[in-house]
Amino acid sequence: MSVKFEFDFESLQDLRSRIESVDSDIETELNQVLKAEGKKTIEPSITQLIPISIKRKGAHAKNSKWATQKLGNLEIVIKPTKAFEYLAFPNLGIGKRNHSAQEFMELGRDEAIPNLIEITEQKIIEKLEEVF
């Protein structure tokens, strides 16, 4: 179980023509933004939606460092650490106690995307201002 965010240049359409005219490596800049801001932006949005089970013993994800990130080219994957892989059950709605998928991973990601896009736009505009 994991959630994935990929840059969709259609959502950044107004910057596309300016980006294409830049001589520097924008792809590297976007990857740097994901590395620096991706998990920091997406994880809290997911964490606030994680349900707390009163039956669970030990540390709970909502109060712990539950997530890890995997970076790819223009993408970041946020997934639970080994200790918190149980989050797949309520997220996907599997098991006898989880009758419906709660999809908190996807909802949290979707909630964080506008903020991540805004941060990305600011970083790209700063880079463009350096060049222009």
mmCIF file of N, CA, C and O in Angstrom, residues 39-79:
data_model
loop_
_atom_site.group_PDB
_atom_site.id
_atom_site.type_symbol
_atom_site.label_atom_id
_atom_site.label_comp_id
_atom_site.label_asym_id
_atom_site.label_seq_id
_atom_site.Cartn_x
_atom_site.Cartn_y
_atom_site.Cartn_z
ATOM 1 N N LYS A 39 7.501 14.833 1.105
ATOM 2 C CA LYS A 39 7.047 14.109 2.299
ATOM 3 C C LYS A 39 6.587 15.079 3.370
ATOM 4 O O LYS A 39 5.578 14.852 4.041
ATOM 5 N N LYS A 40 7.305 16.179 3.518
ATOM 6 C CA LYS A 40 6.975 17.179 4.532
ATOM 7 C C LYS A 40 5.587 17.781 4.290
ATOM 8 O O LYS A 40 4.907 18.185 5.231
ATOM 9 N N THR A 41 5.161 17.823 3.052
ATOM 10 C CA THR A 41 3.857 18.394 2.702
ATOM 11 C C THR A 41 2.752 17.339 2.729
ATOM 12 O O THR A 41 1.659 17.592 3.233
ATOM 13 N N ILE A 42 3.017 16.156 2.193
ATOM 14 C CA ILE A 42 1.987 15.132 2.049
ATOM 15 C C ILE A 42 1.722 14.365 3.348
ATOM 16 O O ILE A 42 0.570 14.100 3.703
ATOM 17 N N GLU A 43 2.772 14.014 4.076
ATOM 18 C CA GLU A 43 2.615 13.172 5.273
ATOM 19 C C GLU A 43 1.644 13.744 6.314
ATOM 20 O O GLU A 43 0.777 13.016 6.806
ATOM 21 N N PRO A 44 1.730 15.026 6.692
ATOM 22 C CA PRO A 44 0.786 15.543 7.687
ATOM 23 C C PRO A 44 -0.679 15.478 7.240
ATOM 24 O O PRO A 44 -1.569 15.244 8.060
ATOM 25 N N SER A 45 -0.921 15.665 5.952
ATOM 26 C CA SER A 45 -2.291 15.584 5.439
ATOM 27 C C SER A 45 -2.854 14.180 5.582
ATOM 28 O O SER A 45 -4.032 14.000 5.874
ATOM 29 N N ILE A 46 -2.002 13.186 5.372
ATOM 30 C CA ILE A 46 -2.436 11.800 5.538
ATOM 31 C C ILE A 46 -2.593 11.476 7.022
ATOM 32 O O ILE A 46 -3.579 10.869 7.438
ATOM 33 N N THR A 47 -1.618 11.905 7.815
ATOM 34 C CA THR A 47 -1.610 11.586 9.253
ATOM 35 C C THR A 47 -2.883 12.052 9.944
ATOM 36 O O THR A 47 -3.438 11.328 10.771
ATOM 37 N N GLN A 48 -3.366 13.221 9.602
ATOM 38 C CA GLN A 48 -4.568 13.726 10.264
ATOM 39 C C GLN A 48 -5.805 12.894 9.942
ATOM 40 O O GLN A 48 -6.792 12.941 10.685
ATOM 41 N N LEU A 49 -5.758 12.125 8.873
ATOM 42 C CA LEU A 49 -6.905 11.309 8.472
ATOM 43 C C LEU A 49 -6.804 9.857 8.937
ATOM 44 O O LEU A 49 -7.762 9.102 8.791
ATOM 45 N N ILE A 50 -5.672 9.457 9.489
ATOM 46 C CA ILE A 50 -5.495 8.069 9.930
ATOM 47 C C ILE A 50 -6.414 7.795 11.113
ATOM 48 O O ILE A 50 -6.386 8.509 12.110
ATOM 49 N N PRO A 51 -7.239 6.753 11.000
ATOM 50 C CA PRO A 51 -8.131 6.417 12.120
ATOM 51 C C PRO A 51 -7.340 5.775 13.266
ATOM 52 O O PRO A 51 -6.339 5.098 13.042
ATOM 53 N N ILE A 52 -7.784 6.010 14.485
ATOM 54 C CA ILE A 52 -7.147 5.418 15.652
ATOM 55 C C ILE A 52 -8.028 4.286 16.169
ATOM 56 O O ILE A 52 -9.200 4.486 16.477
ATOM 57 N N SER A 53 -7.450 3.112 16.258
ATOM 58 C CA SER A 53 -8.158 1.960 16.795
ATOM 59 C C SER A 53 -7.906 1.897 18.294
ATOM 60 O O SER A 53 -6.757 1.956 18.741
ATOM 61 N N ILE A 54 -8.961 1.753 19.070
ATOM 62 C CA ILE A 54 -8.784 1.665 20.520
ATOM 63 C C ILE A 54 -8.274 0.283 20.930
ATOM 64 O O ILE A 54 -7.784 0.105 22.033
ATOM 65 N N LYS A 55 -8.357 -0.679 20.030
ATOM 66 C CA LYS A 55 -7.915 -2.031 20.336
ATOM 67 C C LYS A 55 -6.429 -2.245 20.063
ATOM 68 O O LYS A 55 -5.853 -3.209 20.532
ATOM 69 N N ARG A 56 -5.803 -1.368 19.321
ATOM 70 C CA ARG A 56 -4.390 -1.539 18.954
ATOM 71 C C ARG A 56 -3.502 -1.261 20.153
ATOM 72 O O ARG A 56 -3.647 -0.258 20.832
ATOM 73 N N LYS A 57 -2.550 -2.156 20.383
ATOM 74 C CA LYS A 57 -1.582 -1.979 21.452
ATOM 75 C C LYS A 57 -0.279 -1.467 20.854
ATOM 76 O O LYS A 57 0.063 -1.778 19.730
ATOM 77 N N GLY A 58 0.453 -0.703 21.615
ATOM 78 C CA GLY A 58 1.727 -0.175 21.142
ATOM 79 C C GLY A 58 1.560 1.167 20.460
ATOM 80 O O GLY A 58 0.501 1.790 20.505
ATOM 81 N N ALA A 59 2.626 1.603 19.830
ATOM 82 C CA ALA A 59 2.630 2.909 19.169
ATOM 83 C C ALA A 59 1.641 2.926 18.012
ATOM 84 O O ALA A 59 1.465 1.938 17.309
ATOM 85 N N HIS A 60 0.985 4.032 17.851
ATOM 86 C CA HIS A 60 0.042 4.182 16.745
ATOM 87 C C HIS A 60 0.618 5.156 15.731
ATOM 88 O O HIS A 60 1.336 6.095 16.075
ATOM 89 N N ALA A 61 0.290 4.938 14.490
ATOM 90 C CA ALA A 61 0.834 5.739 13.389
ATOM 91 C C ALA A 61 0.543 7.224 13.548
ATOM 92 O O ALA A 61 1.386 8.064 13.222
ATOM 93 N N LYS A 62 -0.618 7.566 14.044
ATOM 94 C CA LYS A 62 -0.999 8.968 14.140
ATOM 95 C C LYS A 62 -0.059 9.743 15.070
ATOM 96 O O LYS A 62 0.098 10.943 14.941
ATOM 97 N N ASN A 63 0.563 9.030 15.998
ATOM 98 C CA ASN A 63 1.453 9.671 16.961
ATOM 99 C C ASN A 63 2.913 9.288 16.744
ATOM 100 O O ASN A 63 3.731 9.453 17.637
ATOM 101 N N SER A 64 3.244 8.756 15.585
ATOM 102 C CA SER A 64 4.588 8.248 15.327
ATOM 103 C C SER A 64 5.095 8.707 13.963
ATOM 104 O O SER A 64 4.360 9.274 13.177
ATOM 105 N N LYS A 65 6.325 8.393 13.701
ATOM 106 C CA LYS A 65 6.894 8.602 12.364
ATOM 107 C C LYS A 65 6.590 7.339 11.566
ATOM 108 O O LYS A 65 7.376 6.399 11.576
ATOM 109 N N TRP A 66 5.472 7.321 10.903
ATOM 110 C CA TRP A 66 4.958 6.119 10.264
ATOM 111 C C TRP A 66 5.349 5.981 8.803
ATOM 112 O O TRP A 66 5.247 4.906 8.232
ATOM 113 N N ALA A 67 5.793 7.063 8.178
ATOM 114 C CA ALA A 67 5.957 7.059 6.723
ATOM 115 C C ALA A 67 7.417 7.103 6.302
ATOM 116 O O ALA A 67 8.279 7.616 6.999
ATOM 117 N N THR A 68 7.641 6.571 5.129
ATOM 118 C CA THR A 68 8.927 6.657 4.468
ATOM 119 C C THR A 68 8.675 7.122 3.036
ATOM 120 O O THR A 68 7.550 7.013 2.548
ATOM 121 N N GLN A 69 9.692 7.645 2.407
ATOM 122 C CA GLN A 69 9.510 8.127 1.033
ATOM 123 C C GLN A 69 10.466 7.427 0.095
ATOM 124 O O GLN A 69 11.560 7.036 0.468
ATOM 125 N N LYS A 70 10.006 7.280 -1.125
ATOM 126 C CA LYS A 70 10.849 6.756 -2.198
ATOM 127 C C LYS A 70 10.741 7.764 -3.334
ATOM 128 O O LYS A 70 9.645 8.088 -3.785
ATOM 129 N N LEU A 71 11.883 8.250 -3.763
ATOM 130 C CA LEU A 71 11.904 9.256 -4.808
ATOM 131 C C LEU A 71 12.185 8.613 -6.156
ATOM 132 O O LEU A 71 13.016 7.725 -6.269
ATOM 133 N N GLY A 72 11.471 9.078 -7.155
ATOM 134 C CA GLY A 72 11.698 8.676 -8.531
ATOM 135 C C GLY A 72 11.881 9.928 -9.355
ATOM 136 O O GLY A 72 12.006 11.027 -8.823
ATOM 137 N N ASN A 73 11.871 9.800 -10.650
ATOM 138 C CA ASN A 73 11.982 10.962 -11.514
ATOM 139 C C ASN A 73 10.629 11.648 -11.600
ATOM 140 O O ASN A 73 9.665 11.085 -12.115
ATOM 141 N N LEU A 74 10.547 12.837 -11.062
ATOM 142 C CA LEU A 74 9.324 13.642 -11.016
ATOM 143 C C LEU A 74 8.204 12.957 -10.234
ATOM 144 O O LEU A 74 7.024 13.193 -10.502
ATOM 145 N N GLU A 75 8.561 12.137 -9.252
ATOM 146 C CA GLU A 75 7.547 11.493 -8.422
ATOM 147 C C GLU A 75 8.103 11.183 -7.045
ATOM 148 O O GLU A 75 9.304 11.100 -6.843
ATOM 149 N N ILE A 76 7.177 11.055 -6.112
ATOM 150 C CA ILE A 76 7.507 10.648 -4.755
ATOM 151 C C ILE A 76 6.442 9.636 -4.333
ATOM 152 O O ILE A 76 5.264 9.801 -4.644
ATOM 153 N N VAL A 77 6.870 8.590 -3.664
ATOM 154 C CA VAL A 77 5.954 7.579 -3.152
ATOM 155 C C VAL A 77 6.075 7.606 -1.635
ATOM 156 O O VAL A 77 7.166 7.448 -1.092
ATOM 157 N N ILE A 78 4.957 7.829 -0.963
ATOM 158 C CA ILE A 78 4.895 7.810 0.495
ATOM 159 C C ILE A 78 4.263 6.489 0.889
ATOM 160 O O ILE A 78 3.170 6.157 0.423
ATOM 161 N N LYS A 79 4.954 5.740 1.755
ATOM 162 C CA LYS A 79 4.388 4.466 2.189
ATOM 163 C C LYS A 79 4.736 4.237 3.648
ATOM 164 O O LYS A 79 5.695 4.817 4.165
#
